[in-house]
Coordinates of C-alpha atoms in Angstrom, one line a residue:
X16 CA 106.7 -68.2 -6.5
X17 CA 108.5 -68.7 -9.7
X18 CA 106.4 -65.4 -11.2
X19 CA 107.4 -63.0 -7.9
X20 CA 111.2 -63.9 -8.7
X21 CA 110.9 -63.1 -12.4
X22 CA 111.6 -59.8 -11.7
X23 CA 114.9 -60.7 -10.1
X24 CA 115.8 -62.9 -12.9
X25 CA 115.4 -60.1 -15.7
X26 CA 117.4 -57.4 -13.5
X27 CA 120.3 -59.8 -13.5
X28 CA 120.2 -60.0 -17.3
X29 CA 121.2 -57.2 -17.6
X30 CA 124.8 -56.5 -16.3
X31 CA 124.2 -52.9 -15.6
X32 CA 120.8 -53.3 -13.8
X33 CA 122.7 -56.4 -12.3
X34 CA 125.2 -54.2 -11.0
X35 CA 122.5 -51.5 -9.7
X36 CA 120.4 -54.5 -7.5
X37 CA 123.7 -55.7 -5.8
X38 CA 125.1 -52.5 -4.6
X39 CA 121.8 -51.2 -3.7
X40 CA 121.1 -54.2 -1.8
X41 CA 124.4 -53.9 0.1
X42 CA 123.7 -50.4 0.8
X43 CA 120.2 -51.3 2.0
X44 CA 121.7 -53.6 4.3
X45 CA 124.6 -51.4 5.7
X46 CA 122.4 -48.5 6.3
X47 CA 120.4 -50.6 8.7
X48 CA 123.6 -52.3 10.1
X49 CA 125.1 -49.2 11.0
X50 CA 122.6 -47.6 12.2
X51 CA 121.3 -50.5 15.0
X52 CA 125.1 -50.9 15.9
X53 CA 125.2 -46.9 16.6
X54 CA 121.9 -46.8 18.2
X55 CA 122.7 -50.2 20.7
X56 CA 126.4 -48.4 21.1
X57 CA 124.9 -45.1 22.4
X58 CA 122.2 -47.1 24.4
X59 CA 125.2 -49.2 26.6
X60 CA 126.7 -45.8 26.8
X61 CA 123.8 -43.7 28.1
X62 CA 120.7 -45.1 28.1
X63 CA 117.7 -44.1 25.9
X64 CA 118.6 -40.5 26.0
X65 CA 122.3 -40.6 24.8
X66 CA 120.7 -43.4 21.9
X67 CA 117.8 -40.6 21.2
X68 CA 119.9 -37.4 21.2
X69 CA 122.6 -39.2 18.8
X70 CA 120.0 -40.0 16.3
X71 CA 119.1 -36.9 16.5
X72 CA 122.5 -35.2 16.2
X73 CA 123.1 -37.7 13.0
X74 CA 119.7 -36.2 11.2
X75 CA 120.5 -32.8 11.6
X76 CA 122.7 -32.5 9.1
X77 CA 121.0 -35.1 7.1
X78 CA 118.1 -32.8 6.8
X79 CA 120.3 -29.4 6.2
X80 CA 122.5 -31.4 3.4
X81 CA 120.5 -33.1 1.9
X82 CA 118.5 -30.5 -0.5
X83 CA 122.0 -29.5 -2.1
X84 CA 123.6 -33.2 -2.3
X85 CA 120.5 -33.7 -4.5
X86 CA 121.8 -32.0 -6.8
X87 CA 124.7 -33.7 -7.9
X88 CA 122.8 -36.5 -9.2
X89 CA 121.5 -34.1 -11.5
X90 CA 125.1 -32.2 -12.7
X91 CA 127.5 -35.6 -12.5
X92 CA 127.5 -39.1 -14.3
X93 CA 125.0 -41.4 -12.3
X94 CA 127.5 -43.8 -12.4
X95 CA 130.1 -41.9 -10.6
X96 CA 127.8 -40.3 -8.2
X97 CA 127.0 -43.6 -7.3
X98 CA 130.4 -45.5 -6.8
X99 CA 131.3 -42.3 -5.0
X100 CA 128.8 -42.5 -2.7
X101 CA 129.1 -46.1 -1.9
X102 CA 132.8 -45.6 -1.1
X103 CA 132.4 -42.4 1.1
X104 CA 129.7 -44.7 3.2
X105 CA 132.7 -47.2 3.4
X106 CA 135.4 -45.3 4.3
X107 CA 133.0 -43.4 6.9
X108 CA 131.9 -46.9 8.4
X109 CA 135.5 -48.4 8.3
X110 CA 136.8 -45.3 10.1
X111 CA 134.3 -45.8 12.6
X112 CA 134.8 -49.7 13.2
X113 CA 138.5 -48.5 14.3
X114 CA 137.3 -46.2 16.5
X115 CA 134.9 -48.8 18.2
X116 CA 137.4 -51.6 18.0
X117 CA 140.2 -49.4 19.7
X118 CA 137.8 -48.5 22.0
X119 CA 137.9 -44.7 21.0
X120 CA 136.4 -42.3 23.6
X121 CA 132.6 -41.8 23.0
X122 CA 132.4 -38.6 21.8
X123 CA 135.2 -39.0 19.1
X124 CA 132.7 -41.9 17.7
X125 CA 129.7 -39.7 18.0
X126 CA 131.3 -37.3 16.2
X127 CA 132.6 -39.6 13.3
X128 CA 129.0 -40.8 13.0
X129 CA 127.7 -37.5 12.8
X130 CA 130.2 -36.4 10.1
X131 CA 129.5 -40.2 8.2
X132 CA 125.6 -39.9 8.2
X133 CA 124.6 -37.6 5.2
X134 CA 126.7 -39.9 2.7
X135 CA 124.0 -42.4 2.8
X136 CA 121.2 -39.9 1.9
X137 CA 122.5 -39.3 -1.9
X138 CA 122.5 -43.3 -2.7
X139 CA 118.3 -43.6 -3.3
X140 CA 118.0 -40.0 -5.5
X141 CA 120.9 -41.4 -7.4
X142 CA 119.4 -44.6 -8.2
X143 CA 115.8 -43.1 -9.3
X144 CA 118.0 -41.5 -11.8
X145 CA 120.3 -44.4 -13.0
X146 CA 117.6 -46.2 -13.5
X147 CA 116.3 -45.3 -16.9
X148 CA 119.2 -45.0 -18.9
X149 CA 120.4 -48.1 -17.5
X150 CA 117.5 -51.0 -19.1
X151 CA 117.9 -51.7 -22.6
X152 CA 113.7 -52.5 -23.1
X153 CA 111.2 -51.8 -21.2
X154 CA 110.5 -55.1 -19.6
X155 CA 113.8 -54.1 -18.4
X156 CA 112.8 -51.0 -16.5
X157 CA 109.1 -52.5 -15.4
X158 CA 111.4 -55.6 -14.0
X159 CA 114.2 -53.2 -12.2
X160 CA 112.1 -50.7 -10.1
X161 CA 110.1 -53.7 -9.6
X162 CA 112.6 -55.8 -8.1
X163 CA 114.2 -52.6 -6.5
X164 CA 111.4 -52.6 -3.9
X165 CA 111.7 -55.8 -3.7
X166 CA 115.5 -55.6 -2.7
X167 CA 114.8 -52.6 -0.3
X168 CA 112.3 -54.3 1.5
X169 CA 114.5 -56.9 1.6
X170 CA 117.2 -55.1 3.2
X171 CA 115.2 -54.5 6.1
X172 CA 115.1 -57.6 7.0
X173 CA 118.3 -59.1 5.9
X174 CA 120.1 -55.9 7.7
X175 CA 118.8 -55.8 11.0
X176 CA 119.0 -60.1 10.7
X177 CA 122.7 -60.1 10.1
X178 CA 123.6 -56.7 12.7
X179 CA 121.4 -59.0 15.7
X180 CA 124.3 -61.9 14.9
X181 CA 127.0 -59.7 14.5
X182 CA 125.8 -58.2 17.9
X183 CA 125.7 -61.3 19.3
X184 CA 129.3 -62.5 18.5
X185 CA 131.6 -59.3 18.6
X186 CA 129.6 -56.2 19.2
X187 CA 129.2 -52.8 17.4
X188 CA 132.1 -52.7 16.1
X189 CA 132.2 -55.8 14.4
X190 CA 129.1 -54.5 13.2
X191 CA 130.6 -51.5 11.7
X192 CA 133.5 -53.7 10.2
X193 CA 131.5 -56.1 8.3
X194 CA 129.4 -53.5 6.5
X195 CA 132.2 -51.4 6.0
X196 CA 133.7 -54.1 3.8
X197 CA 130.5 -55.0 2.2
X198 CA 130.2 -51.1 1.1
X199 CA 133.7 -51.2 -0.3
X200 CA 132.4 -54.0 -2.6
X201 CA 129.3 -52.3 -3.4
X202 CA 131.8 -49.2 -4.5
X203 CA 134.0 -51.5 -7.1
X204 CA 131.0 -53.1 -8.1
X205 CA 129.3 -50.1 -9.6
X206 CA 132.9 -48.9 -11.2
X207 CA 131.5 -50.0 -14.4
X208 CA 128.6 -47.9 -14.1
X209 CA 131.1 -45.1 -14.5
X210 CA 131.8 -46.0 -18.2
X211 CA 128.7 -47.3 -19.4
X212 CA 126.2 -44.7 -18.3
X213 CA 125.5 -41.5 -20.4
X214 CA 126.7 -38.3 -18.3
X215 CA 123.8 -36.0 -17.4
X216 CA 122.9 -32.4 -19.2
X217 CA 124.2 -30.0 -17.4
X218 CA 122.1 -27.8 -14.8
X219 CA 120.8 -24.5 -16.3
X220 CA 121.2 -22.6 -12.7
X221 CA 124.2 -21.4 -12.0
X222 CA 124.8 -23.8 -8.2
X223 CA 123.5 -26.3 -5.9
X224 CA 122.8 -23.6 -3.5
X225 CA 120.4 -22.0 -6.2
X226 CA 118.5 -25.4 -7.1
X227 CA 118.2 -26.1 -3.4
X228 CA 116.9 -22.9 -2.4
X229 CA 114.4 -23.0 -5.7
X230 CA 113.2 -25.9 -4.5
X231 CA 112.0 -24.8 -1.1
X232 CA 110.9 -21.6 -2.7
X233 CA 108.3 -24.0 -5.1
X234 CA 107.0 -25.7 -2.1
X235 CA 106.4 -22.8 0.1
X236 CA 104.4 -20.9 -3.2
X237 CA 102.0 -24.1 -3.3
X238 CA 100.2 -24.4 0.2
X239 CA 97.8 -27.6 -1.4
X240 CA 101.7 -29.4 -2.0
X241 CA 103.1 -28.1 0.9
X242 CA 100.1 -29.5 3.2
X243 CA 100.6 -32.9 1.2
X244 CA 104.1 -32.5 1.8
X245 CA 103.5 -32.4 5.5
X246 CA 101.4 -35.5 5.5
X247 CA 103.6 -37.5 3.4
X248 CA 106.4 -36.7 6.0
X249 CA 105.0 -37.2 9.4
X250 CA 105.2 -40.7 8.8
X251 CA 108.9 -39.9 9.4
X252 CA 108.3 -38.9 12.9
X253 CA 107.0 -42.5 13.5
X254 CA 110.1 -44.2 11.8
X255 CA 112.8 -42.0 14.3
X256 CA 110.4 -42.8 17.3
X257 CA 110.4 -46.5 16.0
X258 CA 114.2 -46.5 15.7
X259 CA 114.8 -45.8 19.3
X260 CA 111.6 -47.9 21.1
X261 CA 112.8 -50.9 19.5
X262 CA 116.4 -50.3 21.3
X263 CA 114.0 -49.4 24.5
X264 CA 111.8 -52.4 23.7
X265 CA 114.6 -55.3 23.7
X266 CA 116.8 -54.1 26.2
X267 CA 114.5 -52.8 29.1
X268 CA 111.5 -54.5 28.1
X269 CA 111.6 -58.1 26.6
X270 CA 114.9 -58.7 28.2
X271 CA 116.2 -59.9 24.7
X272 CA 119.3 -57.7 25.1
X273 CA 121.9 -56.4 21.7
X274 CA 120.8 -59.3 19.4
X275 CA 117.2 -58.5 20.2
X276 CA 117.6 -54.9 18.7
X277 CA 118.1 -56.4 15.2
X278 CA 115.4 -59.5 15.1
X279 CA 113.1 -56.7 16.3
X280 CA 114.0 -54.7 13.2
X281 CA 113.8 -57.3 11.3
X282 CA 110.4 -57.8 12.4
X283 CA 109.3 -54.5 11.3
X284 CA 110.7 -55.4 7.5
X285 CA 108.7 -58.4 7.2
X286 CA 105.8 -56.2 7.5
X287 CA 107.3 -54.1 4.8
X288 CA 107.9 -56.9 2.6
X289 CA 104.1 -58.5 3.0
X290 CA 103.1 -54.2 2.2
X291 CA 104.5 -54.8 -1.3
X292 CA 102.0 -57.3 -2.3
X293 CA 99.2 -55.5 -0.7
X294 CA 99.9 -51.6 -1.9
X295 CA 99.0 -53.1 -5.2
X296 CA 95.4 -52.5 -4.5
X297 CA 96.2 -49.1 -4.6
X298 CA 96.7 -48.6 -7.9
X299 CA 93.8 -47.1 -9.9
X300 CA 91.7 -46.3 -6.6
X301 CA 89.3 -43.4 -6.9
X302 CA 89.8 -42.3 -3.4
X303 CA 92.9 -42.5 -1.4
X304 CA 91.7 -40.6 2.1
X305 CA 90.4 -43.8 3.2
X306 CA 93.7 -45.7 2.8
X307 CA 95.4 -43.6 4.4
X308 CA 93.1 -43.3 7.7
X309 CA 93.3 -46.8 7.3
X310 CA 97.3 -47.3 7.6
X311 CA 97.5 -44.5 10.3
X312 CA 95.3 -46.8 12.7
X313 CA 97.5 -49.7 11.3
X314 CA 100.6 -47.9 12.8
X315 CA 99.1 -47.0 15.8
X316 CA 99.4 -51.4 16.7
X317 CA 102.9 -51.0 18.4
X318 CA 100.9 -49.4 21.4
X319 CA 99.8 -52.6 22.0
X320 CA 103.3 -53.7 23.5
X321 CA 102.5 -51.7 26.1
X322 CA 99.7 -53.8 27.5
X323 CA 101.3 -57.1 26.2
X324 CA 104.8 -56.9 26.4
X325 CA 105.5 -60.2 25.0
X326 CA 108.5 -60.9 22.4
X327 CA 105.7 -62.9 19.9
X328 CA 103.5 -60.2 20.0
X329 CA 106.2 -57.6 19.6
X330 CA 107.7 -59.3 16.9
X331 CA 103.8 -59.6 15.1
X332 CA 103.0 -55.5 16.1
X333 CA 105.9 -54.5 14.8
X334 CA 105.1 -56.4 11.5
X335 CA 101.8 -54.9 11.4
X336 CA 102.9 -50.9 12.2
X337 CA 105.2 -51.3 9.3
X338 CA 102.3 -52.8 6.9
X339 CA 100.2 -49.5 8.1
X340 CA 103.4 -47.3 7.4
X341 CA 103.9 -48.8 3.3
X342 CA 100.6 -48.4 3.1
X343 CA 100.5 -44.9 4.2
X344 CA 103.3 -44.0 2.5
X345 CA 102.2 -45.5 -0.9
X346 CA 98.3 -43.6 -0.5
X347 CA 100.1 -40.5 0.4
X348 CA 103.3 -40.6 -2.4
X349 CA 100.0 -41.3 -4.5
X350 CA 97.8 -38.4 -3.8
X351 CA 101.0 -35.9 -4.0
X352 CA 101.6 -37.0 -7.4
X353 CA 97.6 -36.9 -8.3
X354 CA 97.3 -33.2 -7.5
X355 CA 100.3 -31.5 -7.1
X356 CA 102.0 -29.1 -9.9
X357 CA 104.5 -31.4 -11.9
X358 CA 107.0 -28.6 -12.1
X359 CA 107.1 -28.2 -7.8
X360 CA 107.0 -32.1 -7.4
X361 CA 110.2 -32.4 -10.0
X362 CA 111.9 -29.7 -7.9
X363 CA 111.1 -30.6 -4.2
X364 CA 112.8 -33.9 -4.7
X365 CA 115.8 -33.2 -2.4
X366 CA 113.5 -30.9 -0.2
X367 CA 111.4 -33.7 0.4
X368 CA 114.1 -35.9 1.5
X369 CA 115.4 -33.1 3.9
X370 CA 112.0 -32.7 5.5
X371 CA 112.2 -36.6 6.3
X372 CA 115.1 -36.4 8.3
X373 CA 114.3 -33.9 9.7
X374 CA 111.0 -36.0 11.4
X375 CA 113.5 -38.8 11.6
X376 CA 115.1 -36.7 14.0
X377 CA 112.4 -34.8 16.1
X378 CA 110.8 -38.3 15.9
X379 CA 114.1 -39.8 17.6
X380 CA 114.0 -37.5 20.4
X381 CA 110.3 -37.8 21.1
X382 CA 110.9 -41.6 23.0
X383 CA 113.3 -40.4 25.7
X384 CA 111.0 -37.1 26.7
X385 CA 108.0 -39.5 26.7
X386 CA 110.2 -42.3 29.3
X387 CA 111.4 -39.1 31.2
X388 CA 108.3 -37.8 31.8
X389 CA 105.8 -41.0 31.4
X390 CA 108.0 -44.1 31.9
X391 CA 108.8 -46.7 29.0
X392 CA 104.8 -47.6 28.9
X393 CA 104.0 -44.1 28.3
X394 CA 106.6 -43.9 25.5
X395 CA 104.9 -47.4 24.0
X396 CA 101.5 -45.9 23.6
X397 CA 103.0 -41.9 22.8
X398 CA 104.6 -43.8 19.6
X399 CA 101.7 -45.9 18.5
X400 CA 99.5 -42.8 19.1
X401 CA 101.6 -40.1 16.4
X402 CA 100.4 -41.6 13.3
X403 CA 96.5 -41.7 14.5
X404 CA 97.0 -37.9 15.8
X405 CA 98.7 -36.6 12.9
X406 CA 95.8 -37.9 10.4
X407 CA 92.8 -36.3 12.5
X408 CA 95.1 -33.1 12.4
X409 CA 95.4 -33.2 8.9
X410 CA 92.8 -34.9 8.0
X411 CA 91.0 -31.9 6.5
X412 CA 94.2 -31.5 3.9
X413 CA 93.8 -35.2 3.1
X414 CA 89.9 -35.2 2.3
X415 CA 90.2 -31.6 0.5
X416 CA 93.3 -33.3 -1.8
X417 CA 91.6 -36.8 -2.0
X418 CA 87.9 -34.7 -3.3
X419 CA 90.1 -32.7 -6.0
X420 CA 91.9 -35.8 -7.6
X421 CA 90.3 -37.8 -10.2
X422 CA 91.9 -40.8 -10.9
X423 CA 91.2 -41.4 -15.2
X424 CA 90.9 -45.7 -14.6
X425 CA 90.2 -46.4 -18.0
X426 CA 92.7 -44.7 -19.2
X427 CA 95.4 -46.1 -17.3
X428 CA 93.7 -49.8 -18.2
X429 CA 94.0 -48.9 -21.9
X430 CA 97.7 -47.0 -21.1
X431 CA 98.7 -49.8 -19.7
X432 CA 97.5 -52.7 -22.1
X433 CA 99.1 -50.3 -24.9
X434 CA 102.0 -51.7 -26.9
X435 CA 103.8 -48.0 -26.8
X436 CA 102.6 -46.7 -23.3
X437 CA 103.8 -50.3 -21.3
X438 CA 107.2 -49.1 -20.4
X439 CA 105.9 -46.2 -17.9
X440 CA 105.8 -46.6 -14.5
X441 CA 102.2 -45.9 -12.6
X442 CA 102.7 -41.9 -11.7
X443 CA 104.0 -41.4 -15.3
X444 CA 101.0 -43.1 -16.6
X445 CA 98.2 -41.5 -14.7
X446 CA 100.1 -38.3 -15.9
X447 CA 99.3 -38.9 -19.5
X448 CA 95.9 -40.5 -18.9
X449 CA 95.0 -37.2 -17.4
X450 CA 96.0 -35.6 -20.5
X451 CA 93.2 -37.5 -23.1
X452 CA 90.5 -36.2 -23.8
X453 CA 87.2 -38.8 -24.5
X454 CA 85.6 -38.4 -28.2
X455 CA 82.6 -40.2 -28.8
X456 CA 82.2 -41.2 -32.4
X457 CA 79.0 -42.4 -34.2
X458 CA 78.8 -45.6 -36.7
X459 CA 79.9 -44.6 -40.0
X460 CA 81.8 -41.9 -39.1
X461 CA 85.2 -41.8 -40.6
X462 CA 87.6 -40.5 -37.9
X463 CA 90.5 -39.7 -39.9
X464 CA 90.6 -39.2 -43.5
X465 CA 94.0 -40.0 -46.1
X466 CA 95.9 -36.8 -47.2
X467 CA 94.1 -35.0 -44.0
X468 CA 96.7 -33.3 -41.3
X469 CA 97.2 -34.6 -38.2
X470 CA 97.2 -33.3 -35.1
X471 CA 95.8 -36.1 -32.4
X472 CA 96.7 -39.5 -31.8
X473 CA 93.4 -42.2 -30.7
X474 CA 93.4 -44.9 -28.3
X475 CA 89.9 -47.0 -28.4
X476 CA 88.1 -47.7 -25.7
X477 CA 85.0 -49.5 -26.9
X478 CA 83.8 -50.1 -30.5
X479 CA 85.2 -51.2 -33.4
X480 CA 87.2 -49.4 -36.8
X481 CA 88.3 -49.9 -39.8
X482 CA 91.5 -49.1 -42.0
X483 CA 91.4 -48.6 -45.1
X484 CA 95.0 -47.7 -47.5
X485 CA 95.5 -48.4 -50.7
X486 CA 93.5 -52.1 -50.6
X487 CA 94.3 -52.9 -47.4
X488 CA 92.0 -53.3 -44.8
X489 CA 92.5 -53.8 -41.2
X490 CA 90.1 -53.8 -38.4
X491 CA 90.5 -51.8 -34.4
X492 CA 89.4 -53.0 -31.6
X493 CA 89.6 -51.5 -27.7
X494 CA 93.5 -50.6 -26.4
X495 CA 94.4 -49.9 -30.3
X496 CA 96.0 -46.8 -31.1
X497 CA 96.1 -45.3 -34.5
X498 CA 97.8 -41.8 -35.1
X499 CA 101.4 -41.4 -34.5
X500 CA 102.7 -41.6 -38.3
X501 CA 101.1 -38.1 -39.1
X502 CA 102.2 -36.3 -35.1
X503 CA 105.8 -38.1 -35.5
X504 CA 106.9 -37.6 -39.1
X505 CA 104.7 -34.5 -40.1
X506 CA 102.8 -35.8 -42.7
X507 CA 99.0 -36.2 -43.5
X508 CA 97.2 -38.8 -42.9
X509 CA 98.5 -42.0 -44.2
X510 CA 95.4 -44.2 -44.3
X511 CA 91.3 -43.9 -43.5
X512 CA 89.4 -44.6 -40.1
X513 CA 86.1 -45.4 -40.1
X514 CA 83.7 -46.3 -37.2
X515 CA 81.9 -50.0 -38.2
X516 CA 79.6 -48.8 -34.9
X517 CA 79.3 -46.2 -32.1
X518 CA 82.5 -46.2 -30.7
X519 CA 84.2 -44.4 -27.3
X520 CA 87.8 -43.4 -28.7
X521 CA 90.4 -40.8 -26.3
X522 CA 92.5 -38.3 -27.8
X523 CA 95.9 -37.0 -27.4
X524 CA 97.1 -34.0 -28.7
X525 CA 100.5 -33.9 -30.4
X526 CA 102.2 -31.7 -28.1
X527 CA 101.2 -33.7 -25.2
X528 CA 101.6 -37.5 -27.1
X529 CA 105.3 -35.9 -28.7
X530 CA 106.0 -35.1 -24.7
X531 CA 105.5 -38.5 -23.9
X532 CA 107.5 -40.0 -26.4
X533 CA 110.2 -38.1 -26.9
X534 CA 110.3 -37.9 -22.5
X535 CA 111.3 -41.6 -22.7
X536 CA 113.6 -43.5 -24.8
X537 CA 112.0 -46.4 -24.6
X538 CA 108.8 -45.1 -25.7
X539 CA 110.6 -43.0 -28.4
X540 CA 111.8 -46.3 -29.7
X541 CA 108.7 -48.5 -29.6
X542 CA 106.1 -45.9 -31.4
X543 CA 109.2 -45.4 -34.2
X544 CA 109.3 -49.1 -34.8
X545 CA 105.4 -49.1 -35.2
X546 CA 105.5 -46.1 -36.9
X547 CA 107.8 -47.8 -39.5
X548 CA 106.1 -50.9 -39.3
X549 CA 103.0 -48.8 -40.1
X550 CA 104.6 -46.9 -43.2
X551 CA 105.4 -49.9 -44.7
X552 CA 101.6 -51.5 -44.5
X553 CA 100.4 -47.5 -45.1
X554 CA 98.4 -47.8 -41.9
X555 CA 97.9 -44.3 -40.0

């Protein structure tokens, strides 16, 4: 236990990181409080089509603003973006607390939560970016996306947890109070953020409405992405259908009434919580397709309800959908980033988002047609069956994108044991791993020679070397790296390489080892310190 918190303990070193994990936990929370209270609110007031058709009428815009609020986080201090977002989300909560509380007519408060929805869809992009400049080492950003997930999945249990009591006691508007105030905090508690941060470059296009509009224009031009795309996103359709069933489910079904709405919720982010451990397996996996019909049949457990509609075994389904749906979101986030074009992944970003809630909506509409027409058992099974249907659809996409990626294993392994390369997260590693190139070297080869130029950096991946520099001698063994003196500082060779045997090395060239550094600050400040270090012993 003491090794799953140390994450948390090494985000709340640093004050800034410190100040990321609280306000994004809040915010993880609220966003689920608010939208249960709404949900259970529309459900008293209409049943399970008033509850559908208001999620619904929330994502809309969600899915239309999205793409251009994006953008912001690229054009504005992260810092600011942030705070601003957090205190919009308050305000709009607040707002609609007094307008539950004075018992406002219900359209006035489907309205505000119509108008109040698309602030919460600019807090995750904005964090992705704060991030980085934000850690001082790179234990520092390994430990806070780390314990990010951690707090997310968190969140979806602590959320729904708190919303069931707050149900229980005073109803949605109390809800809507209490997360209104804890949003306000989140907002002064990332005012520091505004100062401390670095303020972005600014945008080369001319508007949002241009980077937008690019972005969709990417994504339709690549039909392999755009496919991906589609299967990344239909898990979306699943989460709005699960939204509403569970309102269905606790009321209608198990009897468990209000409070019932959030335990069941909770339920569901256990599962996520118990994915986190187990999406770990995924990383370095040669074939993804499998996963990924795996989790769809995973998701398809809530159906069960239907034909045991018991509150243990809802509670355990639930759990088990949700372990399906990390998992299929991990294999699928995975593959995107395997074989789609870096330049229409960077760019589809806020696209992306959009397309989610815009399932998030269809999918919240899907559970009252399927009661009207089927009945509430009928809806059950509907739900568990979207994520099995969608696979077989596209499951030609999937195995067509899963037979094109190559996943370079040892590379990542050596990547990853690397002094310089540890800081990068898992996409940005298989990125550069994809860019080396193997060189296999005989015994007594000399690899690089003194006063030669430079022009590729070597990682080792079996055998052994030697250094040799005016009388000093030093021996290379696998995961060493020799090289970056000559790429960094433009100079020839400082020192001779020699093979003692056969040896497997991998090659970088310097445009693509100089775009890894100098992508990463971290990086960039590791390989100079080496680099220095190097000088000094005249190692290459």
């Amino acid at each position: 236990m003491p090794s799953r918190l140390a994450p948390l303990a090494k985000l709340a070193r640093n004050p800034d990181l410190r100040r990321c994990g609280v306000g994004f936990a809040l915010f993880n929370a609220a966003e689920y409080g608010e939208w249960i209270a709404l949900l259970v609110y529309a459900f008293a007031h209409g049943g399970a089509s008033t509850s559908g058709l208001l999620a619904f009428a929330q994502l809309i815009p969600c899915a239309l603003l999205t793409p251009f609020l994006a953008t912001a986080v690229d054009r504005y201090q992260p810092g600011k973006v942030l705070a601003a977002g957090f205190l919009a989300q308050g305000i709009g909560m607040a707002l609609l607390a007094l307008a539950l509380l004075a018992h406002a007519p219900a359209p006035l408060v489907y309205a505000l939560a119509i108008v109040v929805a698309p602030s919460f869809n600019l807090t995750r992009p904005t964090m992705n970016v704060l991030l980085p400049p934000a850690v001082h080492t790179p234990d520092e950003l390994t430990a806070g996306n780390a314990a990010m997930g951690w707090i997310e999945s968190s969140g979806v249990v602590a959320g729904p947890l708190l919303t069931a009591l707050l149900l229980l006691v005073g109803g949605p508007g109390s809800v809507l109070a209490v997360f209104a105030a804890l949003m306000l905090v989140s907002a002064w508690v990332a005012l520091p953020l505004t100062r401390s941060l670095p303020a972005p470059e600014q945008a080369e296009s001319g508007s949002p409405i241009a980077d937008a509009i690019d972005g969709f224009r990417l994504l339709a031009g690549d039909r392999g992405t755009t496919l991906l795309v589609a299967v990344l996103t239909s898990q979306s359709l699943l989460l709005g259908a699960i939204d509403v069933l569970v309102v269905v489910l606790s009321i209608d079904v198990l009897g468990l009434g209000n409070a019932g709405v959030g335990v069941l919720n909770a339920a569901f982010g256990v599962g996520g919580l118990v994915a986190v451990v187990l999406t770990l397996g995924l990383v370095g996996r040669r074939r993804l397709a499998p996963a990924i019909v795996e989790a769809a049949i995973l998701m398809a457990a809530v159906a069960l309800i239907a034909v045991w509609p018991h509150i243990v075994v809802a509670l355990a389904l639930l759990a088990v959908t949700s372990v399906g749906r990390s998992l299929f979101d991990v294999s699928g986030r995975t593959l995107l980033q395997r074989t789609g074009s870096p330049a229409v992944l960077g760019r589809i970003f806020g696209v992306l988002e959009s397309i989610d809630m815009l399932g998030l909506a269809l999918g919240s509409i899907l559970v009252p047609a399927l009661i009207h027409f089927g009945g509430t058992k009928a809806a059950i099974v509907g739900v568990g069956g979207i994520m099995p249907l969608v696979t077989l659809l596209l499951l030609p996409a999937i195995l067509g994108a899963d037979a094109r990626a190559t996943v370079p294993i040892v590379q990542i392994g050596l990547l990853r044991a690397s002094p310089i390369f540890q800081p990068l997260r898992p996409p940005e590693l298989e990125a550069v791993a994809r860019q080396m190139q193997p060189l296999a070297v005989a015994a007594g080869s000399v690899v690089v020679r003194e006063g030669d130029p430079g022009d590729l950096y070597y990682l080792i991946g079996s055998g052994a070397l030697h250094v040799t520099a005016h009388g000093l001698d030093v021996d290379l063994g696998r995961g060493d790296g020799f090289g970056e003196i000559a790429l960094l500082h433009d100079v020839p060779r400082t020192a001779t390489v020699t093979a003692r045997g056969d040896a497997g090395l991998f090659t970088l060239t310097r445009d693509d080892f100089l775009t890894a550094v100098m992508g990463h600050a971290d990086i960039d400040r590791r390989v100079r310190g080496l680099a220095r270090e190097r000088l000094e012993g005249q190692t290459p």
